[in-house]
Amino acid sequence: MPRPPRVPRAPALALLFLALSFTQAAAHCFVGARFLPATLAIDDPCVADELSLPTISWSKTGDVPPASEWDVSAELSKRITEDLGISIGDTWSQTRQPGSPKLSGFADLETTLQYQLLKDSPHELALLLGLIADWGGTGASNAGFGTPYSELTPTFYFGKGFGDLPDNAGWLRAFAVTGQVGYQFPTSSFNVVQGSYIPQVLVYGGSLQYSMPYLKSEIQDFQLPDFINHLIPIVEAQLSTPVANNFGNSPVTTGTINPGLIWVGSYFQVGLEAQVPVNHASGTGVGVLGQLHLYLDDMFPSTIGQPLIGGAGTPPRKLGF
Amino acid sequence: MRMLIAVVSLFLLASASAAEAHAFLDHASPLVGSTVPTAPHQVSLTFTQNLEAAFSTVEVTDANGVRVDQGKAQVSGNTMQIGLKALPPGSYKVQWHALSVDTHTTQGAFSFRVGAP
């Protein structure tokens, strides 16, 4: 099978960052009074200038015997215009299975192009379209962390805060949900090396989150300790189900349910979640996922925190109700 | 990965500038969602960042949507205040928009009550 063209990482990254350095500053995921944090397992529904560095997870695979797996990843997201953004990321993994040699290497380079369809402030509603590309041949496919073929995943993202409920809904107004649904196409339908079909996969997930900052500033200030007022308890789910070209492969849905906490500051957030496999094929026991996430638009408002086009020099407008 | 981290780190260092951020409402007087026994003479909002006075606004309305504030807000540093007319017992809504000094915009609204708890 012809190998897909290899994307040279170094020149691509150098060009991207060269382009970024000529720009000026503004936003992560605000929709009206609602702030939707960057979620750890799925993506949030906004284009943004952000950096996840690092995201670290530990889990045990569903193999027999289970392999212990570490993943360390980084992702940079950058707005091109106010509504168009791109992100680039990669993951380094290491697995150790009893009786087998330790394996490590990079996954395929992943890029995502995103377009902000809607931000409806009164209803705290955000909609986003994205195209995720996993570039085949850029990872350690011989160690099982990359693939020789690429994968494309058109994805729809949404986020909804419940602050528009009537005032008598009280503390319930601090809830929000986010989600995403994507359809993953491989660029090849058959893996010659493994002698198996490569399925098309429905990739989906969601989050239910409760914003203590929103409770304090919009509903009722209980004068709780400052640390608690920065917390967003959250439950995320990330799932995938093979739906086509799946001959000879396991048809089972795999994924994890992740309860956890996100602490939100002015310039960064820190998240920690447990990873509970939904079945044995998804893993063994409970894993851990942690992330440090930087708000580049707040850290560098006059440089890389601005969209590449249409951000710098735009005079502030008079704000109205 | 190492290359990605190195490139990003270098770029962040090269781009470093005075950091400001979105202005979150840190606390308010009267407290968000509170019931106060006597009518306040003003609403005071304190934010997590300094504000641009010309582009930061607040208004207070009663249950019928009628404004009960005295007009223009006073902005100083990270604080925004607005005087109130004499408020009879009832429920009031405070709506604000803030522009932090680095041009990030935020907005919010909350209620408070005047009367017996």
mmCIF file of N, CA and C in Angstrom, chain A residues 253-304:
data_model
loop_
_atom_site.group_PDB
_atom_site.id
_atom_site.type_symbol
_atom_site.label_atom_id
_atom_site.label_comp_id
_atom_site.label_asym_id
_atom_site.label_seq_id
_atom_site.Cartn_x
_atom_site.Cartn_y
_atom_site.Cartn_z
ATOM 1 N N THR A 253 -18.515 -0.446 21.448
ATOM 2 C CA THR A 253 -18.244 0.953 21.794
ATOM 3 C C THR A 253 -17.196 0.993 22.898
ATOM 4 N N THR A 254 -16.241 1.869 22.758
ATOM 5 C CA THR A 254 -15.237 2.035 23.810
ATOM 6 C C THR A 254 -15.203 3.495 24.251
ATOM 7 N N GLY A 255 -14.671 3.712 25.434
ATOM 8 C CA GLY A 255 -14.557 5.078 25.931
ATOM 9 C C GLY A 255 -14.456 5.112 27.436
ATOM 10 N N THR A 256 -14.464 6.309 27.952
ATOM 11 C CA THR A 256 -14.368 6.479 29.398
ATOM 12 C C THR A 256 -15.351 7.546 29.879
ATOM 13 N N ILE A 257 -15.727 7.432 31.134
ATOM 14 C CA ILE A 257 -16.486 8.461 31.838
ATOM 15 C C ILE A 257 -15.515 9.086 32.838
ATOM 16 N N ASN A 258 -15.429 10.421 32.801
ATOM 17 C CA ASN A 258 -14.390 11.093 33.582
ATOM 18 C C ASN A 258 -14.979 12.100 34.571
ATOM 19 N N PRO A 259 -15.167 11.736 35.813
ATOM 20 C CA PRO A 259 -15.534 12.740 36.808
ATOM 21 C C PRO A 259 -14.293 13.481 37.290
ATOM 22 N N GLY A 260 -14.416 14.775 37.530
ATOM 23 C CA GLY A 260 -13.238 15.506 37.976
ATOM 24 C C GLY A 260 -13.538 16.941 38.351
ATOM 25 N N LEU A 261 -12.474 17.710 38.458
ATOM 26 C CA LEU A 261 -12.561 19.116 38.852
ATOM 27 C C LEU A 261 -11.659 19.952 37.955
ATOM 28 N N ILE A 262 -12.127 21.161 37.626
ATOM 29 C CA ILE A 262 -11.284 22.126 36.930
ATOM 30 C C ILE A 262 -11.216 23.382 37.795
ATOM 31 N N TRP A 263 -10.006 23.830 38.082
ATOM 32 C CA TRP A 263 -9.819 25.105 38.791
ATOM 33 C C TRP A 263 -9.493 26.156 37.749
ATOM 34 N N VAL A 264 -10.265 27.246 37.761
ATOM 35 C CA VAL A 264 -10.151 28.267 36.725
ATOM 36 C C VAL A 264 -9.562 29.537 37.312
ATOM 37 N N GLY A 265 -8.442 29.990 36.768
ATOM 38 C CA GLY A 265 -7.833 31.243 37.178
ATOM 39 C C GLY A 265 -7.966 32.280 36.077
ATOM 40 N N SER A 266 -7.262 33.393 36.241
ATOM 41 C CA SER A 266 -7.329 34.455 35.234
ATOM 42 C C SER A 266 -6.478 34.148 34.017
ATOM 43 N N TYR A 267 -5.402 33.420 34.212
ATOM 44 C CA TYR A 267 -4.467 33.176 33.115
ATOM 45 C C TYR A 267 -4.322 31.707 32.740
ATOM 46 N N PHE A 268 -4.787 30.835 33.607
ATOM 47 C CA PHE A 268 -4.655 29.404 33.321
ATOM 48 C C PHE A 268 -5.698 28.629 34.110
ATOM 49 N N GLN A 269 -5.858 27.380 33.741
ATOM 50 C CA GLN A 269 -6.706 26.485 34.501
ATOM 51 C C GLN A 269 -5.965 25.171 34.694
ATOM 52 N N VAL A 270 -6.366 24.464 35.754
ATOM 53 C CA VAL A 270 -5.786 23.157 36.038
ATOM 54 C C VAL A 270 -6.932 22.171 36.195
ATOM 55 N N GLY A 271 -6.837 21.051 35.506
ATOM 56 C CA GLY A 271 -7.908 20.060 35.576
ATOM 57 C C GLY A 271 -7.377 18.708 35.987
ATOM 58 N N LEU A 272 -8.198 17.964 36.742
ATOM 59 C CA LEU A 272 -7.837 16.614 37.160
ATOM 60 C C LEU A 272 -9.089 15.751 37.112
ATOM 61 N N GLU A 273 -8.994 14.645 36.404
ATOM 62 C CA GLU A 273 -10.158 13.766 36.257
ATOM 63 C C GLU A 273 -9.753 12.310 36.454
ATOM 64 N N ALA A 274 -10.703 11.518 36.957
ATOM 65 C CA ALA A 274 -10.545 10.062 36.928
ATOM 66 C C ALA A 274 -11.062 9.578 35.587
ATOM 67 N N GLN A 275 -10.477 8.496 35.087
ATOM 68 C CA GLN A 275 -10.932 7.920 33.821
ATOM 69 C C GLN A 275 -11.503 6.533 34.114
ATOM 70 N N VAL A 276 -12.822 6.420 34.007
ATOM 71 C CA VAL A 276 -13.479 5.153 34.296
ATOM 72 C C VAL A 276 -13.874 4.494 32.978
ATOM 73 N N PRO A 277 -13.260 3.355 32.623
ATOM 74 C CA PRO A 277 -13.608 2.707 31.358
ATOM 75 C C PRO A 277 -15.070 2.276 31.351
ATOM 76 N N VAL A 278 -15.712 2.402 30.186
ATOM 77 C CA VAL A 278 -17.125 2.024 30.113
ATOM 78 C C VAL A 278 -17.293 0.512 29.984
ATOM 79 N N ASN A 279 -16.233 -0.202 29.609
ATOM 80 C CA ASN A 279 -16.281 -1.665 29.531
ATOM 81 C C ASN A 279 -14.840 -2.183 29.526
ATOM 82 N N HIS A 280 -14.706 -3.491 29.488
ATOM 83 C CA HIS A 280 -13.362 -4.057 29.587
ATOM 84 C C HIS A 280 -12.531 -3.744 28.354
ATOM 85 N N ALA A 281 -13.179 -3.609 27.211
ATOM 86 C CA ALA A 281 -12.434 -3.282 25.996
ATOM 87 C C ALA A 281 -11.831 -1.879 26.059
ATOM 88 N N SER A 282 -12.349 -1.053 26.957
ATOM 89 C CA SER A 282 -11.884 0.341 27.063
ATOM 90 C C SER A 282 -10.754 0.511 28.063
ATOM 91 N N GLY A 283 -10.511 -0.495 28.880
ATOM 92 C CA GLY A 283 -9.456 -0.350 29.862
ATOM 93 C C GLY A 283 -9.718 -1.201 31.085
ATOM 94 N N THR A 284 -8.728 -1.194 31.969
ATOM 95 C CA THR A 284 -8.818 -1.980 33.190
ATOM 96 C C THR A 284 -8.607 -1.045 34.371
ATOM 97 N N GLY A 285 -9.579 -0.974 35.254
ATOM 98 C CA GLY A 285 -9.434 -0.106 36.416
ATOM 99 C C GLY A 285 -9.581 1.361 36.056
ATOM 100 N N VAL A 286 -9.349 2.188 37.052
ATOM 101 C CA VAL A 286 -9.558 3.632 36.914
ATOM 102 C C VAL A 286 -8.232 4.313 36.595
ATOM 103 N N GLY A 287 -8.222 5.126 35.555
ATOM 104 C CA GLY A 287 -7.039 5.885 35.197
ATOM 105 C C GLY A 287 -7.138 7.317 35.691
ATOM 106 N N VAL A 288 -6.129 8.094 35.386
ATOM 107 C CA VAL A 288 -6.072 9.489 35.827
ATOM 108 C C VAL A 288 -5.696 10.371 34.643
ATOM 109 N N LEU A 289 -6.311 11.564 34.589
ATOM 110 C CA LEU A 289 -6.042 12.512 33.508
ATOM 111 C C LEU A 289 -5.869 13.897 34.131
ATOM 112 N N GLY A 290 -4.772 14.561 33.823
ATOM 113 C CA GLY A 290 -4.529 15.907 34.361
ATOM 114 C C GLY A 290 -4.073 16.842 33.262
ATOM 115 N N GLN A 291 -4.345 18.124 33.455
ATOM 116 C CA GLN A 291 -3.980 19.081 32.409
ATOM 117 C C GLN A 291 -3.707 20.472 32.990
ATOM 118 N N LEU A 292 -2.666 21.091 32.482
ATOM 119 C CA LEU A 292 -2.435 22.523 32.696
ATOM 120 C C LEU A 292 -2.772 23.214 31.386
ATOM 121 N N HIS A 293 -3.636 24.202 31.457
ATOM 122 C CA HIS A 293 -4.137 24.841 30.240
ATOM 123 C C HIS A 293 -3.955 26.350 30.374
ATOM 124 N N LEU A 294 -3.251 26.935 29.411
ATOM 125 C CA LEU A 294 -2.905 28.355 29.488
ATOM 126 C C LEU A 294 -3.798 29.172 28.557
ATOM 127 N N TYR A 295 -4.296 30.321 29.055
ATOM 128 C CA TYR A 295 -5.113 31.223 28.241
ATOM 129 C C TYR A 295 -4.176 32.233 27.578
ATOM 130 N N LEU A 296 -3.797 31.957 26.364
ATOM 131 C CA LEU A 296 -2.830 32.827 25.691
ATOM 132 C C LEU A 296 -3.384 34.228 25.455
ATOM 133 N N ASP A 297 -4.699 34.338 25.244
ATOM 134 C CA ASP A 297 -5.277 35.660 24.990
ATOM 135 C C ASP A 297 -5.210 36.542 26.227
ATOM 136 N N ASP A 298 -5.174 35.939 27.411
ATOM 137 C CA ASP A 298 -5.030 36.719 28.637
ATOM 138 C C ASP A 298 -3.569 36.936 28.996
ATOM 139 N N MET A 299 -2.738 35.962 28.682
ATOM 140 C CA MET A 299 -1.313 36.087 29.017
ATOM 141 C C MET A 299 -0.604 37.063 28.082
ATOM 142 N N PHE A 300 -1.010 37.054 26.818
ATOM 143 C CA PHE A 300 -0.340 37.870 25.804
ATOM 144 C C PHE A 300 -1.377 38.604 24.962
ATOM 145 N N PRO A 301 -2.107 39.544 25.600
ATOM 146 C CA PRO A 301 -3.251 40.140 24.911
ATOM 147 C C PRO A 301 -2.897 40.983 23.702
ATOM 148 N N SER A 302 -1.675 41.479 23.636
ATOM 149 C CA SER A 302 -1.345 42.347 22.513
ATOM 150 C C SER A 302 -0.491 41.654 21.464
ATOM 151 N N THR A 303 -0.205 40.370 21.662
ATOM 152 C CA THR A 303 0.617 39.657 20.667
ATOM 153 C C THR A 303 -0.117 38.407 20.200
ATOM 154 N N ILE A 304 0.253 37.252 20.712
ATOM 155 C CA ILE A 304 -0.332 36.023 20.186
ATOM 156 C C ILE A 304 -1.753 35.768 20.669
#
